[in-house]
Short mmCIF file of C-alpha atoms and ligand atoms in Angstrom, two decimals:
data_model
loop_
_atom_site.label_atom_id
_atom_site.label_comp_id
_atom_site.label_asym_id
_atom_site.label_seq_id
_atom_site.Cartn_x
_atom_site.Cartn_y
_atom_site.Cartn_z
CA UNK A 1148 -26.64 9.19 37.52
CA UNK A 1149 -27.13 12.28 36.89
CA UNK A 1150 -29.60 15.16 39.04
CA UNK A 1151 -33.13 13.47 39.23
CA UNK A 1152 -31.88 9.72 38.49
CA UNK A 1153 -31.22 9.74 34.92
CA UNK A 1154 -28.76 6.95 34.10
CA UNK A 1155 -25.28 8.30 32.59
CA UNK A 1156 -25.33 7.17 28.58
CA UNK A 1157 -21.35 6.15 28.90
CA UNK A 1158 -18.62 6.30 31.39
CA UNK A 1159 -15.75 6.08 29.98
CA UNK A 1160 -12.82 4.52 33.43
CA UNK A 1161 -9.53 4.72 34.13
CA UNK A 1162 -8.93 7.35 31.97
CA UNK A 1163 -5.36 9.84 32.30
CA UNK A 1164 -5.70 13.10 32.40
CA UNK A 1165 -3.21 15.53 30.56
CA UNK A 1166 -2.02 17.60 33.45
CA UNK A 1167 -3.36 15.01 36.32
CA UNK A 1168 -2.02 12.41 38.65
CA UNK A 1169 -3.76 8.82 38.44
CA UNK A 1170 -6.61 7.85 36.53
CA UNK A 1171 -10.30 9.40 36.50
CA UNK A 1172 -13.20 8.67 34.75
CA UNK A 1173 -15.80 10.36 32.51
CA UNK A 1174 -19.14 10.13 32.54
CA UNK A 1175 -21.45 11.55 29.82
CA UNK A 1176 -24.82 12.39 29.07
CA UNK A 1177 -26.60 13.62 26.63
CA UNK A 1178 -24.37 14.20 24.28
CA UNK A 1179 -21.48 16.48 27.54
CA UNK A 1180 -19.63 15.57 29.93
CA UNK A 1181 -21.25 15.23 33.06
CA UNK A 1182 -18.63 14.56 35.23
CA UNK A 1183 -15.40 13.92 35.77
CA UNK A 1184 -13.61 12.16 38.70
CA UNK A 1185 -11.86 9.83 40.71
CA UNK A 1186 -14.55 7.21 40.12
CA UNK A 1187 -17.85 8.69 39.43
CA UNK A 1188 -20.28 5.99 40.99
CA UNK A 1189 -24.31 5.75 39.35
CA UNK A 1190 -26.11 3.97 36.59
CA UNK A 1191 -24.55 4.65 32.96
CA UNK A 1192 -26.52 2.77 29.84
CA UNK A 1193 -23.07 1.73 28.93
CA UNK A 1194 -18.70 1.62 30.34
CA UNK A 1195 -15.98 1.30 28.71
CA UNK A 1196 -12.34 0.19 30.41
CA UNK A 1197 -9.49 2.66 29.11
CA UNK A 1198 -7.07 0.96 30.55
CA UNK A 1199 -5.27 4.08 31.56
CA UNK A 1200 -4.44 5.26 28.52
CA UNK A 1201 -5.00 9.15 27.76
CA UNK A 1202 -8.08 10.83 26.27
CA UNK A 1203 -8.24 13.94 24.97
CA UNK A 1204 -10.39 16.09 23.68
CA UNK A 1205 -11.11 15.36 19.70
CA UNK A 1206 -8.88 17.42 17.06
CA UNK A 1207 -10.06 20.16 14.75
CA UNK A 1208 -8.91 19.92 11.18
CA UNK A 1209 -9.02 23.87 10.62
CA UNK A 1210 -7.91 24.20 6.92
CA UNK A 1211 -8.79 21.43 4.06
CA UNK A 1212 -10.59 21.45 0.51
CA UNK A 1213 -12.36 18.62 0.63
CA UNK A 1214 -13.39 19.57 -2.67
CA UNK A 1215 -9.62 18.71 -4.11
CA UNK A 1216 -8.62 15.45 -1.68
CA UNK A 1217 -8.08 12.47 -3.71
CA UNK A 1218 -7.26 14.33 -7.03
CA UNK A 1219 -3.32 13.11 -8.04
CA UNK A 1220 -4.89 10.14 -10.16
CA UNK A 1221 -7.14 11.72 -12.17
CA UNK A 1222 -4.64 14.64 -12.92
CA UNK A 1223 -1.44 15.99 -14.75
CA UNK A 1224 1.51 14.92 -13.35
CA UNK A 1225 2.36 19.29 -11.30
CA UNK A 1226 6.13 18.58 -12.55
CA UNK A 1227 6.65 22.11 -11.42
CA UNK A 1228 6.05 21.04 -7.74
CA UNK A 1229 3.99 24.95 -7.74
CA UNK A 1230 1.19 26.16 -6.55
CA UNK A 1231 0.53 27.63 -9.94
CA UNK A 1232 0.90 24.82 -11.97
CA UNK A 1233 -1.36 22.49 -8.67
CA UNK A 1234 -4.51 25.48 -9.21
CA UNK A 1235 -3.47 25.11 -13.54
CA UNK A 1236 -3.61 21.13 -14.15
CA UNK A 1237 -6.87 20.38 -11.38
CA UNK A 1238 -9.29 22.75 -14.33
CA UNK A 1239 -9.37 18.83 -15.66
CA UNK A 1240 -11.45 18.30 -13.04
CA UNK A 1241 -13.13 20.45 -11.80
CA UNK A 1242 -14.42 20.79 -15.27
CA UNK A 1243 -15.75 17.15 -15.12
CA UNK A 1244 -17.35 16.32 -11.59
CA UNK A 1245 -20.69 16.03 -10.65
CA UNK A 1246 -21.64 16.32 -6.72
CA UNK A 1247 -21.72 11.81 -6.46
CA UNK A 1248 -17.60 12.08 -7.28
CA UNK A 1249 -16.73 15.00 -5.01
CA UNK A 1250 -19.14 13.37 -2.10
CA UNK A 1251 -17.58 10.21 -2.28
CA UNK A 1252 -13.82 11.85 -2.61
CA UNK A 1253 -14.60 14.10 0.67
CA UNK A 1254 -16.45 11.43 2.08
CA UNK A 1255 -13.43 9.23 2.08
CA UNK A 1256 -10.97 11.12 3.87
CA UNK A 1257 -13.26 12.28 5.96
CA UNK A 1258 -13.30 9.15 7.25
CA UNK A 1259 -9.91 9.06 7.86
CA UNK A 1260 -10.80 11.77 9.97
CA UNK A 1261 -12.93 10.93 12.21
CA UNK A 1262 -10.65 7.21 12.66
CA UNK A 1263 -7.47 9.94 13.46
CA UNK A 1264 -9.31 11.73 15.77
CA UNK A 1265 -11.25 14.42 14.34
CA UNK A 1266 -15.16 15.77 14.53
CA UNK A 1267 -14.53 18.98 13.52
CA UNK A 1268 -13.25 20.32 10.40
CA UNK A 1269 -13.84 23.62 7.90
CA UNK A 1270 -13.12 22.90 4.59
CA UNK A 1271 -12.49 25.43 1.69
CA UNK A 1272 -14.64 25.26 -1.57
CA UNK A 1273 -14.07 26.69 -4.91
CA UNK A 1274 -16.59 28.22 -6.34
CA UNK A 1275 -15.50 30.13 -9.94
CA UNK A 1276 -16.57 30.50 -12.91
CA UNK A 1277 -14.92 26.82 -14.51
CA UNK A 1278 -16.99 24.69 -11.22
CA UNK A 1279 -19.46 26.73 -10.91
CA UNK A 1280 -20.96 25.65 -7.58
CA UNK A 1281 -20.49 21.96 -7.87
CA UNK A 1282 -17.60 21.52 -5.96
CA UNK A 1283 -19.95 23.03 -3.07
CA UNK A 1284 -23.05 20.38 -3.57
CA UNK A 1285 -20.45 18.28 -3.24
CA UNK A 1286 -19.04 19.31 -0.07
CA UNK A 1287 -22.66 19.46 1.47
CA UNK A 1288 -23.23 16.10 -0.08
CA UNK A 1289 -20.92 14.31 2.37
CA UNK A 1290 -20.82 16.70 5.03
CA UNK A 1291 -24.82 15.88 5.43
CA UNK A 1292 -24.65 11.89 5.04
CA UNK A 1293 -21.61 12.41 8.30
CA UNK A 1294 -23.45 15.21 9.73
CA UNK A 1295 -24.20 12.92 12.84
CA UNK A 1296 -19.97 11.64 13.23
CA UNK A 1297 -18.33 15.21 12.44
CA UNK A 1298 -19.19 18.89 12.23
CA UNK A 1299 -18.26 20.81 8.96
CA UNK A 1300 -17.97 23.68 8.21
CA UNK A 1301 -17.69 24.60 4.75
CA UNK A 1302 -15.62 28.13 3.27
CA UNK A 1303 -17.13 29.75 0.08
CA UNK A 1304 -12.98 29.91 -1.36
CA UNK A 1305 -12.28 32.04 -5.37
CA UNK A 1306 -9.63 30.20 -5.66
CA UNK A 1307 -9.69 31.44 -9.37
CA UNK A 1308 -9.85 35.05 -8.07
CA UNK A 1309 -12.22 37.65 -8.74
CA UNK A 1310 -11.37 40.61 -10.69
CA UNK A 1311 -9.95 37.93 -12.83
CA UNK A 1312 -12.08 35.83 -13.12
CA UNK A 1313 -15.62 38.31 -13.61
CA UNK A 1314 -18.70 36.23 -12.51
CA UNK A 1315 -16.83 34.81 -9.69
CA UNK A 1316 -18.08 37.18 -7.50
CA UNK A 1317 -22.19 36.11 -8.01
CA UNK A 1318 -20.69 32.44 -7.59
CA UNK A 1319 -20.38 33.72 -4.51
CA UNK A 1320 -23.30 35.06 -4.00
CA UNK A 1321 -24.83 32.11 -4.92
CA UNK A 1322 -22.88 30.23 -2.45
CA UNK A 1323 -23.75 31.46 0.78
CA UNK A 1324 -27.76 31.37 -0.81
CA UNK A 1325 -26.86 27.75 -0.69
CA UNK A 1326 -25.32 27.41 2.64
CA UNK A 1327 -22.30 28.52 2.19
CA UNK A 1328 -21.18 28.28 6.03
CA UNK A 1329 -18.00 32.04 5.48
CA UNK A 1330 -16.82 34.19 2.75
CA UNK A 1331 -12.53 32.55 1.55
CA UNK A 1332 -11.10 34.15 -0.68
CA UNK A 1333 -7.37 34.38 -2.25
CA UNK A 1334 -5.75 38.31 -3.13
CA UNK A 1335 -2.62 37.76 -3.78
CA UNK A 1336 -4.25 35.69 -6.36
CA UNK A 1337 -4.74 38.79 -8.36
CA UNK A 1338 -3.13 40.70 -10.99
CA UNK A 1339 -1.92 44.10 -8.47
CA UNK A 1340 -2.46 45.17 -5.53
CA UNK A 1341 -5.48 47.68 -7.08
CA UNK A 1342 -7.46 44.29 -7.60
CA UNK A 1343 -6.37 42.80 -5.14
CA UNK A 1344 -7.72 45.28 -2.64
CA UNK A 1345 -10.68 45.63 -4.08
CA UNK A 1346 -11.09 41.44 -4.29
CA UNK A 1347 -10.86 41.24 -0.11
CA UNK A 1348 -13.56 44.64 0.42
CA UNK A 1349 -15.77 42.03 -2.45
CA UNK A 1350 -15.65 38.95 0.19
CA UNK A 1351 -15.64 42.01 2.78
CA UNK A 1352 -19.16 42.80 2.04
CA UNK A 1353 -20.31 39.28 0.85
CA UNK A 1354 -20.42 38.86 4.54
CA UNK A 1355 -21.66 41.12 6.17
CA UNK A 1356 -24.63 40.87 3.85
CA UNK A 1357 -25.38 37.03 4.76
CA UNK A 1358 -23.78 37.95 8.69
CA UNK A 1359 -20.56 34.94 8.23
CA UNK A 1360 -17.06 34.96 8.97
CA UNK A 1361 -13.84 35.18 6.36
CA UNK A 1362 -11.11 32.87 6.10
CA UNK A 1363 -8.77 33.78 3.40
CA UNK A 1364 -5.96 32.04 2.01
CA UNK A 1365 -3.06 35.64 1.77
CA UNK A 1366 0.25 35.92 0.98
CA UNK A 1367 0.71 32.05 -0.37
CA UNK A 1368 3.49 33.71 -2.50
CA UNK A 1369 7.34 34.02 -1.93
CA UNK A 1370 7.23 36.85 -2.91
CA UNK A 1371 8.15 39.12 0.37
CA UNK A 1372 6.73 42.30 -1.89
CA UNK A 1373 3.19 40.43 -1.66
CA UNK A 1374 1.00 43.12 0.89
CA UNK A 1375 -2.86 41.45 1.16
CA UNK A 1376 -2.16 39.57 5.04
CA UNK A 1377 -1.57 43.64 5.63
CA UNK A 1378 -4.55 45.33 3.82
CA UNK A 1379 -7.26 42.12 4.99
CA UNK A 1380 -5.84 43.76 8.25
CA UNK A 1381 -6.63 46.75 6.72
CA UNK A 1382 -10.45 45.78 5.50
CA UNK A 1383 -11.47 44.40 9.10
CA UNK A 1384 -11.05 47.36 10.56
CA UNK A 1385 -13.14 49.37 7.87
CA UNK A 1386 -15.26 47.00 7.72
CA UNK A 1387 -16.10 46.09 11.54
CA UNK A 1388 -15.87 42.77 10.94
CA UNK A 1389 -12.91 42.48 13.80
CA UNK A 1390 -13.07 38.91 15.71
CA UNK A 1391 -14.68 38.17 12.51
CA UNK A 1392 -11.34 36.89 10.04
CA UNK A 1393 -8.74 34.55 10.16
CA UNK A 1394 -6.12 33.78 8.05
CA UNK A 1395 -4.36 31.01 6.45
CA UNK A 1396 -1.17 30.49 4.76
CA UNK A 1397 0.95 33.91 4.88
CA UNK A 1398 4.20 32.04 3.41
CA UNK A 1399 5.43 35.35 2.46
CA UNK A 1400 5.08 36.98 6.11
CA UNK A 1401 9.04 34.98 6.64
CA UNK A 1402 11.13 36.90 3.47
CA UNK A 1403 9.19 40.68 5.24
CA UNK A 1404 12.23 43.06 7.19
CA UNK A 1405 11.55 42.17 10.19
CA UNK A 1406 10.43 46.16 11.26
CA UNK A 1407 7.14 45.35 8.66
CA UNK A 1408 6.62 42.18 10.24
CA UNK A 1409 6.22 43.72 13.89
CA UNK A 1410 4.15 45.82 12.37
CA UNK A 1411 1.41 43.51 10.43
CA UNK A 1412 1.20 41.55 13.71
CA UNK A 1413 1.08 43.82 15.54
CA UNK A 1414 -2.01 45.01 13.64
CA UNK A 1415 -3.74 42.02 13.65
CA UNK A 1416 -3.49 41.23 17.63
CA UNK A 1417 -5.78 44.48 17.17
CA UNK A 1418 -7.96 43.49 15.35
CA UNK A 1419 -8.83 39.83 16.57
CA UNK A 1420 -6.94 38.06 13.14
CA UNK A 1421 -6.57 34.49 13.76
CA UNK A 1422 -4.06 32.49 11.93
CA UNK A 1423 -3.62 29.39 10.33
CA UNK A 1424 -0.48 27.46 9.13
CA UNK A 1425 -0.51 24.21 6.61
CA UNK A 1426 2.81 23.99 6.94
CA UNK A 1427 3.19 20.38 5.37
CA UNK A 1428 1.84 21.64 1.84
CA UNK A 1429 2.73 25.43 2.24
CA UNK A 1430 7.40 23.08 3.22
CA UNK A 1431 6.37 21.23 -0.53
CA UNK A 1432 4.80 23.87 -2.08
CA UNK A 1433 7.02 27.07 -1.35
CA UNK A 1434 10.52 28.05 -2.10
CA UNK A 1435 10.67 26.30 -5.57
CA UNK A 1436 12.23 29.32 -6.57
CA UNK A 1437 14.84 30.10 -4.57
CA UNK A 1438 18.04 28.65 -4.30
CA UNK A 1439 19.68 27.58 -1.91
CA UNK A 1440 19.20 28.50 1.08
CA UNK A 1441 15.03 27.47 1.12
CA UNK A 1442 12.37 29.05 2.09
CA UNK A 1443 10.26 27.18 4.88
CA UNK A 1444 6.89 28.29 3.50
CA UNK A 1445 5.77 29.01 7.12
CA UNK A 1446 4.95 32.30 8.84
CA UNK A 1447 6.91 33.99 11.70
CA UNK A 1448 5.60 31.19 14.38
CA UNK A 1449 7.45 32.02 16.74
CA UNK A 1450 6.99 35.30 17.10
CA UNK A 1451 3.63 34.78 16.49
CA UNK A 1452 2.84 32.67 19.98
CA UNK A 1453 6.22 34.92 21.78
CA UNK A 1454 3.03 38.11 21.18
CA UNK A 1455 0.12 35.87 22.01
CA UNK A 1456 -0.92 35.47 18.32
CA UNK A 1457 -4.47 32.54 17.60
CA UNK A 1458 -2.22 30.45 15.30
CA UNK A 1459 -3.88 27.16 14.03
CA UNK A 1460 -2.58 24.23 12.01
CA UNK A 1461 -4.32 23.01 9.40
CA UNK A 1462 -4.22 19.72 6.74
CA UNK A 1463 -5.51 21.67 3.47
CA UNK A 1464 -4.42 18.94 0.73
CA UNK A 1465 -4.29 15.18 0.14
CA UNK A 1466 -3.64 12.93 -2.27
CA UNK A 1467 -4.15 15.96 -5.09
CA UNK A 1468 -2.15 18.20 -7.52
CA UNK A 1469 -1.01 20.10 -4.49
CA UNK A 1470 0.54 17.80 -2.66
CA UNK A 1471 0.71 13.76 -3.07
CA UNK A 1472 0.78 12.79 0.56
CA UNK A 1473 -1.51 13.08 4.03
CA UNK A 1474 -3.93 11.52 5.75
CA UNK A 1475 -5.59 14.16 7.08
CA UNK A 1476 -4.69 12.93 10.55
CA UNK A 1477 -4.21 16.13 12.85
CA UNK A 1478 -1.29 14.77 14.95
CA UNK A 1479 0.67 13.62 11.92
CA UNK A 1480 0.20 18.00 10.93
CA UNK A 1481 1.00 18.58 14.56
CA UNK A 1482 4.39 16.84 14.16
CA UNK A 1483 5.09 18.45 11.15
CA UNK A 1484 4.70 21.18 12.29
CA UNK A 1485 7.03 21.51 15.16
CA UNK A 1486 9.71 20.24 12.21
CA UNK A 1487 8.61 23.52 9.66
CA UNK A 1488 8.59 25.39 12.84
CA UNK A 1489 11.16 24.59 14.94
CA UNK A 1490 9.41 23.75 17.55
CA UNK A 1491 11.14 21.42 20.48
CA UNK A 1492 11.07 22.72 23.54
CA UNK A 1493 7.92 21.39 26.32
CA UNK A 1494 5.84 24.96 25.84
CA UNK A 1495 6.47 25.11 21.89
CA UNK A 1496 5.80 21.85 21.66
CA UNK A 1497 2.47 22.23 24.04
CA UNK A 1498 1.66 25.35 21.05
CA UNK A 1499 2.13 23.08 18.38
CA UNK A 1500 -0.24 20.24 20.30
CA UNK A 1501 -2.74 23.41 20.46
CA UNK A 1502 -2.90 24.03 17.26
CA UNK A 1503 -4.92 20.73 16.41
CA UNK A 1504 -6.99 21.78 19.24
CA UNK A 1505 -8.26 24.46 21.27
CA UNK A 1506 -6.35 27.15 19.22
CA UNK A 1507 -8.20 25.17 16.17
CA UNK A 1508 -11.29 25.01 17.65
CA UNK A 1509 -11.80 29.07 18.77
CA UNK A 1510 -10.19 29.87 15.26
CA UNK A 1511 -13.52 27.52 14.10
CA UNK A 1512 -16.06 28.91 16.68
CA UNK A 1513 -16.69 24.97 18.13
CA UNK A 1514 -19.07 25.64 20.34
CA UNK A 1515 -17.87 23.20 24.52
CA UNK A 1516 -15.12 22.37 23.71
CA UNK A 1517 -12.81 20.84 26.17
CA UNK A 1518 -12.87 18.01 29.14
CA UNK A 1519 -14.28 19.84 31.71
CA UNK A 1520 -17.76 18.70 32.77
CA UNK A 1521 -20.94 20.95 30.40
CA UNK A 1522 -18.53 20.68 27.05
CA UNK A 1523 -19.43 18.42 24.30
CA UNK A 1524 -18.03 15.03 24.59
CA UNK A 1525 -16.33 14.69 21.43
CA UNK A 1526 -13.25 13.19 23.02
CA UNK A 1527 -10.35 10.65 21.67
CA UNK A 1528 -8.39 7.56 23.39
CA UNK A 1529 -4.61 7.39 22.36
CA UNK A 1530 -2.33 4.35 23.10
CA UNK A 1531 0.10 7.08 24.52
CA UNK A 1532 0.70 8.87 28.58
CA UNK A 1533 0.96 11.68 27.53
CA UNK A 1534 0.40 14.26 24.09
CA UNK A 1535 3.81 14.71 24.00
CA UNK A 1536 4.29 10.89 23.75
CA UNK A 1537 2.01 10.93 20.88
CA UNK A 1538 3.36 13.54 18.96
CA UNK A 1539 6.58 11.21 19.38
CA UNK A 1540 5.20 7.22 18.89
CA UNK A 1541 1.52 9.21 16.55
CA UNK A 1542 -0.25 6.89 18.47
CA UNK A 1543 -3.20 4.98 17.41
CA UNK A 1544 -6.40 5.89 18.29
CA UNK A 1545 -7.85 3.93 19.83
CA UNK A 1546 -11.74 5.25 20.69
CA UNK A 1547 -13.01 7.85 18.68
CA UNK A 1548 -15.62 8.95 20.69
CA UNK A 1549 -18.69 12.02 19.39
CA UNK A 1550 -21.51 13.27 21.62
CA UNK A 1551 -20.97 10.78 23.93
CA UNK A 1552 -21.11 7.72 21.77
CA UNK A 1553 -18.51 5.91 20.79
CA UNK A 1554 -17.89 6.62 16.00
CA UNK A 1555 -14.71 4.59 15.56
CA UNK A 1556 -12.22 2.61 17.29
CA UNK A 1557 -8.51 1.26 16.15
CA UNK A 1558 -6.36 -1.52 17.24
CA UNK A 1559 -2.98 -2.36 16.22
CA UNK A 1560 -0.60 -5.51 17.33
CA UNK A 1561 2.21 -6.34 16.92
CA UNK A 1562 3.40 -9.65 17.21
CA UNK A 1563 7.97 -10.94 17.75
CA UNK A 1564 8.25 -13.94 16.76
CA UNK A 1565 11.05 -15.66 17.82
CA UNK A 1566 11.80 -13.91 21.23
CA UNK A 1567 9.87 -14.94 25.24
CA UNK A 1568 9.45 -11.05 25.97
CA UNK A 1569 5.99 -8.98 24.12
CA UNK A 1570 7.60 -5.75 23.44
CA UNK A 1571 4.64 -3.70 22.09
CA UNK A 1572 5.88 -1.97 19.21
CA UNK A 1573 5.92 1.85 18.01
CA UNK A 1574 1.44 2.84 18.56
CA UNK A 1575 0.77 0.01 20.75
CA UNK A 1576 0.52 -0.59 24.16
ZN1 ZN B 2345 -5.87 26.16 1.35
#
């Protein structure tokens, strides 16, 4: 019972918490965590027995393209496996898609994300002269449909460039008027350095006009000469937008000279730039032109973590021309991240788990994130004793709780036949 005698909405009993011995209860009221303790007394409207399972703050998806998910069956094959061909073959569906069709594809993936424990998603959405504002309308339609289950932010993303696709700047402005949340960008897609700088300035001016944050694709290329992260940092400072800019992908960084990389990362820290790496998609797309050894398509993750830079990780693509896999499952993304960035000691594994939780929430500006009283009651209950175990075994997400209500539950069972014992299978308890 909370102060004043009102019963709690839900009390979840017998949880295991990270970094805490024994089991605990969590009481939730009005969508917030009201109390965390050994044995929370008082009345409640509903009770859930977690049976010793682990509870975590819900997962956060800081980078996905919901307008493109599920398009693979509609496309020609990406024969080269490159980013360029993926962008090219998508034009067909972009011309013919309707908001309803996009909302239906996005809805399938949003449900998968929620079922796997995610309650906040940031989606980039193409805005260009091919699809106009149709992709945005489709994703906004899906976002409204699932608003009670998941917070969804939209990033206005000029996938075809701005300078090289005349008319896009006006469309981006219209998209922000229609309710886009953030301004995106892709300056390395422009034909030259001057156009890339112009692209970034157009985006920053637009962001200032709408008082919006910026989340831009930069240096998603193997070209070691790609400099768009440095250009973005420079523009961030010139426009006074420090602390409001996120840089995604940043693949070229791996091939930069050490001295140059250190300087750019120091400048990024000073400008409050945050980062999102997309290890699954970029492992697959980058390095296609390399002879052995092949690059991994990731920025300098260990160096960035050591410098204290916020590095979140995202899914990017699901079942489309860029990436034929993906389940919108951030625990899967974190496991791929560990492999791709060679994160293997406990503190590094913790950083990978933060990249889909606290750091991702910080990048997205999710309010009230955490497990303390007063935080939003967005939780995931995992069939595991610890987060490292959950990551290793890709543990089942038994319950997903959004603002104090159970919104998804999953039960998996394995039976061994012809044996007397009843050992659980992977992902089960
Ligand atoms: Zn992306």
